[in-house]
Amino acid sequence: MYTYDNFNKVKDMIAERCAEARRTSEMRSAEMRGLSREIAEIDEELSGTGMLIFKTACAGGDINAVKTRNQELVARRRAIIKSLGFPEDYTDVKYFCPECKDSGFLENTRMCSCFKSLLVTENIKSSGMGSLIERQSFDNFNLEVYAYDAEIYRRMEYIFNESKIFAESFGKSKTSKNLLFVGNTGTGKTHISTSIAKRLIERGYDVLYETTQNIISAFENDRFRSGYGPHEPESDKYLECDLLIMDDLGTEFSNQFTVSCLYNLINTRRNKGLSTIISTNLSPKELAAKYDDRIYSRVIGDGTVIYNFGGKDYRLFGN
């Protein structure tokens, strides 16, 4: 679900948060030791508490006495800090997330909400539609801009509801489902695509959004670089992500290589059972005229649901 790179990136971020909290705590402790000799002596005694408990337990002694002494020292230390005009918890480690103490995981090994939140943020950044997701979602998709035409309104209401179902049911079936969004510019295709992407990322899925031309360019770059030694293919991510959103199909420059790329991409994802959303300004008839049967059959073939977006350019209505 979450990409390996993003998981490791967030893991490092959480670790740095923890390290920073502990650095701040130690810096403040050093400050207090400089102001109070007694705190310095208490800290020195406390630093040996763990070893003392271990030795006492091994010798069969009473570790409760050691623990009681430790509690007394901590209480005295806090009282001195307060007497110096600082909050008594001034030197405590202040974790960014008190719930997991900046470990990223809870005691039952469940991922903490702070870790999940950062993963969502990183997945949005790497999805290719970060700025769009900040502005567009199911919550602010305004169906009323289609109210001028009852038939178009019903159609868009149906697409909206089915898209929400797709986003919520994604991954719950062994059979992948592909969507083809057809319609003129400004009829809501990108907004609905973004809304689906946002919800799936929130649910922990790896989603990528890119124009068809840029995807093909990635494959071209990999082919060019393959002649110059080992490299990490940038096109692999489009073959492996949980959901790929291909925008503007039909606007790419068409030649033998681009056709081969499209076939390989769509066919590979189908064979792996991975879902794809394709958005285009071309009608099914225009798609049939532009692409050969191999491409066309995979764009609108089995497992693909076609949604015809209608209406005027709804961005003219301020949406």
PDB file of N, CA and C in Angstrom, residues 57-144:
ATOM      1  N   ALA A  57      18.965  -6.511  42.170  1.00  0.00           N
ATOM      2  CA  ALA A  57      18.132  -7.667  41.838  1.00  0.00           C
ATOM      3  C   ALA A  57      18.976  -8.931  41.762  1.00  0.00           C
ATOM      4  N   CYS A  58      20.167  -8.819  41.141  1.00  0.00           N
ATOM      5  CA  CYS A  58      21.044  -9.987  41.015  1.00  0.00           C
ATOM      6  C   CYS A  58      21.522 -10.470  42.384  1.00  0.00           C
ATOM      7  N   ALA A  59      21.687  -9.538  43.312  1.00  0.00           N
ATOM      8  CA  ALA A  59      22.161  -9.893  44.655  1.00  0.00           C
ATOM      9  C   ALA A  59      21.020 -10.325  45.560  1.00  0.00           C
ATOM     10  N   GLY A  60      19.795 -10.290  45.036  1.00  0.00           N
ATOM     11  CA  GLY A  60      18.644 -10.694  45.841  1.00  0.00           C
ATOM     12  C   GLY A  60      18.183  -9.618  46.795  1.00  0.00           C
ATOM     13  N   GLY A  61      18.608  -8.377  46.556  1.00  0.00           N
ATOM     14  CA  GLY A  61      18.225  -7.287  47.432  1.00  0.00           C
ATOM     15  C   GLY A  61      16.846  -6.721  47.111  1.00  0.00           C
ATOM     16  N   ASP A  62      16.440  -5.715  47.860  1.00  0.00           N
ATOM     17  CA  ASP A  62      15.123  -5.099  47.703  1.00  0.00           C
ATOM     18  C   ASP A  62      15.219  -3.929  46.719  1.00  0.00           C
ATOM     19  N   ILE A  63      14.694  -4.137  45.518  1.00  0.00           N
ATOM     20  CA  ILE A  63      14.772  -3.064  44.519  1.00  0.00           C
ATOM     21  C   ILE A  63      13.754  -1.967  44.792  1.00  0.00           C
ATOM     22  N   ASN A  64      12.754  -2.243  45.620  1.00  0.00           N
ATOM     23  CA  ASN A  64      11.747  -1.218  45.933  1.00  0.00           C
ATOM     24  C   ASN A  64      12.380  -0.025  46.635  1.00  0.00           C
ATOM     25  N   ALA A  65      13.388  -0.295  47.450  1.00  0.00           N
ATOM     26  CA  ALA A  65      14.078   0.788  48.150  1.00  0.00           C
ATOM     27  C   ALA A  65      14.795   1.686  47.154  1.00  0.00           C
ATOM     28  N   VAL A  66      15.373   1.064  46.137  1.00  0.00           N
ATOM     29  CA  VAL A  66      16.059   1.831  45.097  1.00  0.00           C
ATOM     30  C   VAL A  66      15.053   2.680  44.333  1.00  0.00           C
ATOM     31  N   LYS A  67      13.903   2.078  44.000  1.00  0.00           N
ATOM     32  CA  LYS A  67      12.870   2.805  43.270  1.00  0.00           C
ATOM     33  C   LYS A  67      12.327   3.978  44.089  1.00  0.00           C
ATOM     34  N   THR A  68      12.164   3.756  45.383  1.00  0.00           N
ATOM     35  CA  THR A  68      11.672   4.830  46.256  1.00  0.00           C
ATOM     36  C   THR A  68      12.667   5.975  46.297  1.00  0.00           C
ATOM     37  N   ARG A  69      13.948   5.638  46.411  1.00  0.00           N
ATOM     38  CA  ARG A  69      15.000   6.660  46.416  1.00  0.00           C
ATOM     39  C   ARG A  69      15.002   7.423  45.103  1.00  0.00           C
ATOM     40  N   ASN A  70      14.788   6.720  44.014  1.00  0.00           N
ATOM     41  CA  ASN A  70      14.755   7.337  42.689  1.00  0.00           C
ATOM     42  C   ASN A  70      13.607   8.346  42.597  1.00  0.00           C
ATOM     43  N   GLN A  71      12.437   7.968  43.109  1.00  0.00           N
ATOM     44  CA  GLN A  71      11.265   8.846  43.093  1.00  0.00           C
ATOM     45  C   GLN A  71      11.500  10.093  43.941  1.00  0.00           C
ATOM     46  N   GLU A  72      12.170   9.911  45.054  1.00  0.00           N
ATOM     47  CA  GLU A  72      12.474  11.052  45.924  1.00  0.00           C
ATOM     48  C   GLU A  72      13.420  12.031  45.231  1.00  0.00           C
ATOM     49  N   LEU A  73      14.400  11.486  44.527  1.00  0.00           N
ATOM     50  CA  LEU A  73      15.357  12.331  43.812  1.00  0.00           C
ATOM     51  C   LEU A  73      14.670  13.125  42.703  1.00  0.00           C
ATOM     52  N   VAL A  74      13.790  12.461  41.960  1.00  0.00           N
ATOM     53  CA  VAL A  74      13.076  13.120  40.863  1.00  0.00           C
ATOM     54  C   VAL A  74      12.202  14.238  41.404  1.00  0.00           C
ATOM     55  N   ALA A  75      11.506  13.970  42.523  1.00  0.00           N
ATOM     56  CA  ALA A  75      10.632  14.982  43.135  1.00  0.00           C
ATOM     57  C   ALA A  75      11.452  16.167  43.622  1.00  0.00           C
ATOM     58  N   ARG A  76      12.600  15.897  44.264  1.00  0.00           N
ATOM     59  CA  ARG A  76      13.475  16.979  44.749  1.00  0.00           C
ATOM     60  C   ARG A  76      13.995  17.804  43.583  1.00  0.00           C
ATOM     61  N   ARG A  77      14.386  17.133  42.522  1.00  0.00           N
ATOM     62  CA  ARG A  77      14.907  17.801  41.324  1.00  0.00           C
ATOM     63  C   ARG A  77      13.872  18.751  40.735  1.00  0.00           C
ATOM     64  N   ARG A  78      12.642  18.290  40.640  1.00  0.00           N
ATOM     65  CA  ARG A  78      11.573  19.123  40.074  1.00  0.00           C
ATOM     66  C   ARG A  78      11.302  20.341  40.962  1.00  0.00           C
ATOM     67  N   ALA A  79      11.393  20.147  42.264  1.00  0.00           N
ATOM     68  CA  ALA A  79      11.158  21.249  43.203  1.00  0.00           C
ATOM     69  C   ALA A  79      12.248  22.321  43.054  1.00  0.00           C
ATOM     70  N   ILE A  80      13.491  21.886  42.870  1.00  0.00           N
ATOM     71  CA  ILE A  80      14.599  22.835  42.706  1.00  0.00           C
ATOM     72  C   ILE A  80      14.404  23.637  41.417  1.00  0.00           C
ATOM     73  N   ILE A  81      14.041  22.938  40.322  1.00  0.00           N
ATOM     74  CA  ILE A  81      13.827  23.610  39.034  1.00  0.00           C
ATOM     75  C   ILE A  81      12.748  24.674  39.168  1.00  0.00           C
ATOM     76  N   LYS A  82      11.688  24.341  39.879  1.00  0.00           N
ATOM     77  CA  LYS A  82      10.600  25.298  40.077  1.00  0.00           C
ATOM     78  C   LYS A  82      11.060  26.492  40.905  1.00  0.00           C
ATOM     79  N   SER A  83      11.910  26.210  41.904  1.00  0.00           N
ATOM     80  CA  SER A  83      12.414  27.303  42.763  1.00  0.00           C
ATOM     81  C   SER A  83      13.318  28.254  41.986  1.00  0.00           C
ATOM     82  N   LEU A  84      13.885  27.767  40.884  1.00  0.00           N
ATOM     83  CA  LEU A  84      14.750  28.600  40.045  1.00  0.00           C
ATOM     84  C   LEU A  84      13.945  29.442  39.048  1.00  0.00           C
ATOM     85  N   GLY A  85      12.624  29.300  39.074  1.00  0.00           N
ATOM     86  CA  GLY A  85      11.779  30.107  38.212  1.00  0.00           C
ATOM     87  C   GLY A  85      11.398  29.447  36.894  1.00  0.00           C
ATOM     88  N   PHE A  86      11.609  28.149  36.799  1.00  0.00           N
ATOM     89  CA  PHE A  86      11.258  27.410  35.577  1.00  0.00           C
ATOM     90  C   PHE A  86      10.104  26.444  35.873  1.00  0.00           C
ATOM     91  N   PRO A  87       9.361  26.045  34.847  1.00  0.00           N
ATOM     92  CA  PRO A  87       8.335  25.020  35.053  1.00  0.00           C
ATOM     93  C   PRO A  87       9.005  23.746  35.561  1.00  0.00           C
ATOM     94  N   GLU A  88       8.375  23.028  36.470  1.00  0.00           N
ATOM     95  CA  GLU A  88       9.016  21.851  37.064  1.00  0.00           C
ATOM     96  C   GLU A  88       9.298  20.743  36.042  1.00  0.00           C
ATOM     97  N   ASP A  89       8.569  20.769  34.914  1.00  0.00           N
ATOM     98  CA  ASP A  89       8.818  19.767  33.862  1.00  0.00           C
ATOM     99  C   ASP A  89       9.722  20.322  32.757  1.00  0.00           C
ATOM    100  N   TYR A  90      10.463  21.367  33.084  1.00  0.00           N
ATOM    101  CA  TYR A  90      11.276  22.079  32.087  1.00  0.00           C
ATOM    102  C   TYR A  90      12.244  21.158  31.356  1.00  0.00           C
ATOM    103  N   THR A  91      12.810  20.187  32.042  1.00  0.00           N
ATOM    104  CA  THR A  91      13.805  19.314  31.410  1.00  0.00           C
ATOM    105  C   THR A  91      13.216  17.992  30.917  1.00  0.00           C
ATOM    106  N   ASP A  92      11.909  17.801  31.091  1.00  0.00           N
ATOM    107  CA  ASP A  92      11.281  16.566  30.602  1.00  0.00           C
ATOM    108  C   ASP A  92      11.364  16.509  29.079  1.00  0.00           C
ATOM    109  N   VAL A  93      11.396  15.306  28.535  1.00  0.00           N
ATOM    110  CA  VAL A  93      11.382  15.144  27.080  1.00  0.00           C
ATOM    111  C   VAL A  93       9.981  15.470  26.585  1.00  0.00           C
ATOM    112  N   LYS A  94       9.867  16.504  25.748  1.00  0.00           N
ATOM    113  CA  LYS A  94       8.563  16.919  25.213  1.00  0.00           C
ATOM    114  C   LYS A  94       8.395  16.334  23.812  1.00  0.00           C
ATOM    115  N   TYR A  95       7.784  15.182  23.748  1.00  0.00           N
ATOM    116  CA  TYR A  95       7.600  14.514  22.463  1.00  0.00           C
ATOM    117  C   TYR A  95       6.546  15.236  21.622  1.00  0.00           C
ATOM    118  N   PHE A  96       6.763  15.246  20.315  1.00  0.00           N
ATOM    119  CA  PHE A  96       5.788  15.834  19.392  1.00  0.00           C
ATOM    120  C   PHE A  96       4.465  15.092  19.506  1.00  0.00           C
ATOM    121  N   CYS A  97       4.552  13.763  19.640  1.00  0.00           N
ATOM    122  CA  CYS A  97       3.349  12.942  19.819  1.00  0.00           C
ATOM    123  C   CYS A  97       3.471  12.195  21.138  1.00  0.00           C
ATOM    124  N   PRO A  98       2.807  12.655  22.182  1.00  0.00           N
ATOM    125  CA  PRO A  98       2.884  11.993  23.489  1.00  0.00           C
ATOM    126  C   PRO A  98       2.347  10.565  23.463  1.00  0.00           C
ATOM    127  N   GLU A  99       1.445  10.293  22.529  1.00  0.00           N
ATOM    128  CA  GLU A  99       0.802   8.976  22.495  1.00  0.00           C
ATOM    129  C   GLU A  99       1.798   7.858  22.194  1.00  0.00           C
ATOM    130  N   CYS A 100       2.685   8.078  21.222  1.00  0.00           N
ATOM    131  CA  CYS A 100       3.667   7.038  20.870  1.00  0.00           C
ATOM    132  C   CYS A 100       5.082   7.423  21.276  1.00  0.00           C
ATOM    133  N   LYS A 101       5.233   8.595  21.909  1.00  0.00           N
ATOM    134  CA  LYS A 101       6.544   9.108  22.310  1.00  0.00           C
ATOM    135  C   LYS A 101       7.511   9.140  21.121  1.00  0.00           C
ATOM    136  N   ASP A 102       6.982   9.585  20.000  1.00  0.00           N
ATOM    137  CA  ASP A 102       7.757   9.751  18.765  1.00  0.00           C
ATOM    138  C   ASP A 102       8.476   8.478  18.336  1.00  0.00           C
ATOM    139  N   SER A 103       7.792   7.354  18.535  1.00  0.00           N
ATOM    140  CA  SER A 103       8.308   6.092  18.007  1.00  0.00           C
ATOM    141  C   SER A 103       7.583   5.729  16.717  1.00  0.00           C
ATOM    142  N   GLY A 104       6.390   6.300  16.540  1.00  0.00           N
ATOM    143  CA  GLY A 104       5.589   6.008  15.360  1.00  0.00           C
ATOM    144  C   GLY A 104       4.652   4.836  15.538  1.00  0.00           C
ATOM    145  N   PHE A 105       4.839   4.083  16.638  1.00  0.00           N
ATOM    146  CA  PHE A 105       4.015   2.894  16.868  1.00  0.00           C
ATOM    147  C   PHE A 105       3.572   2.833  18.323  1.00  0.00           C
ATOM    148  N   LEU A 106       2.406   2.230  18.533  1.00  0.00           N
ATOM    149  CA  LEU A 106       1.869   2.082  19.877  1.00  0.00           C
ATOM    150  C   LEU A 106       2.342   0.759  20.475  1.00  0.00           C
ATOM    151  N   GLU A 107       2.019   0.530  21.734  1.00  0.00           N
ATOM    152  CA  GLU A 107       2.529  -0.652  22.430  1.00  0.00           C
ATOM    153  C   GLU A 107       2.095  -1.957  21.781  1.00  0.00           C
ATOM    154  N   ASN A 108       0.906  -1.952  21.150  1.00  0.00           N
ATOM    155  CA  ASN A 108       0.422  -3.174  20.502  1.00  0.00           C
ATOM    156  C   ASN A 108       0.927  -3.293  19.066  1.00  0.00           C
ATOM    157  N   THR A 109       1.970  -2.530  18.748  1.00  0.00           N
ATOM    158  CA  THR A 109       2.637  -2.502  17.432  1.00  0.00           C
ATOM    159  C   THR A 109       1.776  -1.884  16.335  1.00  0.00           C
ATOM    160  N   ARG A 110       0.618  -1.335  16.689  1.00  0.00           N
ATOM    161  CA  ARG A 110      -0.193  -0.619  15.700  1.00  0.00           C
ATOM    162  C   ARG A 110       0.490   0.691  15.333  1.00  0.00           C
ATOM    163  N   MET A 111       0.359   1.069  14.074  1.00  0.00           N
ATOM    164  CA  MET A 111       0.924   2.328  13.617  1.00  0.00           C
ATOM    165  C   MET A 111       0.174   3.483  14.275  1.00  0.00           C
ATOM    166  N   CYS A 112       0.919   4.425  14.823  1.00  0.00           N
ATOM    167  CA  CYS A 112       0.310   5.575  15.487  1.00  0.00           C
ATOM    168  C   CYS A 112      -0.326   6.511  14.463  1.00  0.00           C
ATOM    169  N   SER A 113      -1.330   7.250  14.903  1.00  0.00           N
ATOM    170  CA  SER A 113      -2.018   8.176  14.003  1.00  0.00           C
ATOM    171  C   SER A 113      -1.075   9.244  13.461  1.00  0.00           C
ATOM    172  N   CYS A 114      -0.045   9.607  14.230  1.00  0.00           N
ATOM    173  CA  CYS A 114       0.905  10.618  13.755  1.00  0.00           C
ATOM    174  C   CYS A 114       1.695  10.088  12.563  1.00  0.00           C
ATOM    175  N   PHE A 115       2.035   8.805  12.607  1.00  0.00           N
ATOM    176  CA  PHE A 115       2.764   8.171  11.500  1.00  0.00           C
ATOM    177  C   PHE A 115       1.858   8.108  10.273  1.00  0.00           C
ATOM    178  N   LYS A 116       0.603   7.706  10.474  1.00  0.00           N
ATOM    179  CA  LYS A 116      -0.346   7.608   9.369  1.00  0.00           C
ATOM    180  C   LYS A 116      -0.555   8.967   8.715  1.00  0.00           C
ATOM    181  N   SER A 117      -0.673  10.000   9.545  1.00  0.00           N
ATOM    182  CA  SER A 117      -0.902  11.346   9.026  1.00  0.00           C
ATOM    183  C   SER A 117       0.254  11.805   8.140  1.00  0.00           C
ATOM    184  N   LEU A 118       1.482  11.542   8.582  1.00  0.00           N
ATOM    185  CA  LEU A 118       2.650  11.920   7.782  1.00  0.00           C
ATOM    186  C   LEU A 118       2.725  11.104   6.494  1.00  0.00           C
ATOM    187  N   LEU A 119       2.336   9.831   6.567  1.00  0.00           N
ATOM    188  CA  LEU A 119       2.336   8.998   5.373  1.00  0.00           C
ATOM    189  C   LEU A 119       1.350   9.532   4.342  1.00  0.00           C
ATOM    190  N   VAL A 120       0.175   9.949   4.812  1.00  0.00           N
ATOM    191  CA  VAL A 120      -0.825  10.523   3.909  1.00  0.00           C
ATOM    192  C   VAL A 120      -0.252  11.760   3.228  1.00  0.00           C
ATOM    193  N   THR A 121       0.394  12.616   4.024  1.00  0.00           N
ATOM    194  CA  THR A 121       0.975  13.847   3.479  1.00  0.00           C
ATOM    195  C   THR A 121       2.029  13.538   2.425  1.00  0.00           C
ATOM    196  N   GLU A 122       2.917  12.582   2.713  1.00  0.00           N
ATOM    197  CA  GLU A 122       3.975  12.229   1.761  1.00  0.00           C
ATOM    198  C   GLU A 122       3.406  11.565   0.513  1.00  0.00           C
ATOM    199  N   ASN A 123       2.374  10.742   0.681  1.00  0.00           N
ATOM    200  CA  ASN A 123       1.751  10.111  -0.482  1.00  0.00           C
ATOM    201  C   ASN A 123       1.057  11.131  -1.365  1.00  0.00           C
ATOM    202  N   ILE A 124       0.478  12.159  -0.747  1.00  0.00           N
ATOM    203  CA  ILE A 124      -0.140  13.232  -1.531  1.00  0.00           C
ATOM    204  C   ILE A 124       0.935  13.970  -2.333  1.00  0.00           C
ATOM    205  N   LYS A 125       2.066  14.251  -1.676  1.00  0.00           N
ATOM    206  CA  LYS A 125       3.157  14.957  -2.356  1.00  0.00           C
ATOM    207  C   LYS A 125       3.682  14.157  -3.543  1.00  0.00           C
ATOM    208  N   SER A 126       3.803  12.839  -3.362  1.00  0.00           N
ATOM    209  CA  SER A 126       4.385  12.020  -4.418  1.00  0.00           C
ATOM    210  C   SER A 126       3.360  11.569  -5.454  1.00  0.00           C
ATOM    211  N   SER A 127       2.077  11.881  -5.212  1.00  0.00           N
ATOM    212  CA  SER A 127       1.028  11.428  -6.127  1.00  0.00           C
ATOM    213  C   SER A 127       1.022  12.201  -7.440  1.00  0.00           C
ATOM    214  N   GLY A 128       1.596  13.410  -7.414  1.00  0.00           N
ATOM    215  CA  GLY A 128       1.560  14.249  -8.609  1.00  0.00           C
ATOM    216  C   GLY A 128       0.386  15.207  -8.618  1.00  0.00           C
ATOM    217  N   MET A 129      -0.412  15.210  -7.557  1.00  0.00           N
ATOM    218  CA  MET A 129      -1.579  16.103  -7.530  1.00  0.00           C
ATOM    219  C   MET A 129      -1.738  16.758  -6.151  1.00  0.00           C
ATOM    220  N   GLY A 130      -0.597  17.009  -5.508  1.00  0.00           N
ATOM    221  CA  GLY A 130      -0.631  17.594  -4.176  1.00  0.00           C
ATOM    222  C   GLY A 130      -1.420  18.879  -4.075  1.00  0.00           C
ATOM    223  N   SER A 131      -1.161  19.853  -4.969  1.00  0.00           N
ATOM    224  CA  SER A 131      -1.850  21.138  -4.889  1.00  0.00           C
ATOM    225  C   SER A 131      -3.332  21.000  -5.214  1.00  0.00           C
ATOM    226  N   LEU A 132      -3.673  20.059  -6.113  1.00  0.00           N
ATOM    227  CA  LEU A 132      -5.081  19.843  -6.451  1.00  0.00           C
ATOM    228  C   LEU A 132      -5.837  19.252  -5.268  1.00  0.00           C
ATOM    229  N   ILE A 133      -5.213  18.297  -4.575  1.00  0.00           N
ATOM    230  CA  ILE A 133      -5.872  17.652  -3.445  1.00  0.00           C
ATOM    231  C   ILE A 133      -6.145  18.649  -2.328  1.00  0.00           C
ATOM    232  N   GLU A 134      -5.307  19.666  -2.217  1.00  0.00           N
ATOM    233  CA  GLU A 134      -5.539  20.693  -1.202  1.00  0.00           C
ATOM    234  C   GLU A 134      -6.804  21.487  -1.495  1.00  0.00           C
ATOM    235  N   ARG A 135      -7.192  21.544  -2.773  1.00  0.00           N
ATOM    236  CA  ARG A 135      -8.350  22.370  -3.154  1.00  0.00           C
ATOM    237  C   ARG A 135      -9.587  21.570  -3.524  1.00  0.00           C
ATOM    238  N   GLN A 136      -9.403  20.322  -3.932  1.00  0.00           N
ATOM    239  CA  GLN A 136     -10.519  19.566  -4.492  1.00  0.00           C
ATOM    240  C   GLN A 136     -10.752  18.253  -3.748  1.00  0.00           C
ATOM    241  N   SER A 137     -12.025  17.974  -3.478  1.00  0.00           N
ATOM    242  CA  SER A 137     -12.407  16.732  -2.814  1.00  0.00           C
ATOM    243  C   SER A 137     -13.879  16.483  -3.080  1.00  0.00           C
ATOM    244  N   PHE A 138     -14.366  15.340  -2.629  1.00  0.00           N
ATOM    245  CA  PHE A 138     -15.796  15.072  -2.750  1.00  0.00           C
ATOM    246  C   PHE A 138     -16.614  16.110  -1.987  1.00  0.00           C
ATOM    247  N   ASP A 139     -16.048  16.602  -0.878  1.00  0.00           N
ATOM    248  CA  ASP A 139     -16.789  17.535  -0.026  1.00  0.00           C
ATOM    249  C   ASP A 139     -17.104  18.860  -0.706  1.00  0.00           C
ATOM    250  N   ASN A 140     -16.235  19.295  -1.625  1.00  0.00           N
ATOM    251  CA  ASN A 140     -16.503  20.602  -2.251  1.00  0.00           C
ATOM    252  C   ASN A 140     -16.824  20.494  -3.744  1.00  0.00           C
ATOM    253  N   PHE A 141     -17.222  19.294  -4.179  1.00  0.00           N
ATOM    254  CA  PHE A 141     -17.689  19.158  -5.564  1.00  0.00           C
ATOM    255  C   PHE A 141     -19.128  19.657  -5.619  1.00  0.00           C
ATOM    256  N   ASN A 142     -19.364  20.707  -6.384  1.00  0.00           N
ATOM    257  CA  ASN A 142     -20.666  21.393  -6.391  1.00  0.00           C
ATOM    258  C   ASN A 142     -21.541  20.928  -7.551  1.00  0.00           C
ATOM    259  N   LEU A 143     -22.475  20.056  -7.259  1.00  0.00           N
ATOM    260  CA  LEU A 143     -23.381  19.554  -8.295  1.00  0.00           C
ATOM    261  C   LEU A 143     -24.324  20.633  -8.812  1.00  0.00           C
ATOM    262  N   GLU A 144     -24.508  21.677  -8.032  1.00  0.00           N
ATOM    263  CA  GLU A 144     -25.474  22.713  -8.420  1.00  0.00           C
ATOM    264  C   GLU A 144     -25.077  23.441  -9.696  1.00  0.00           C
TER     265      GLU A 144
END
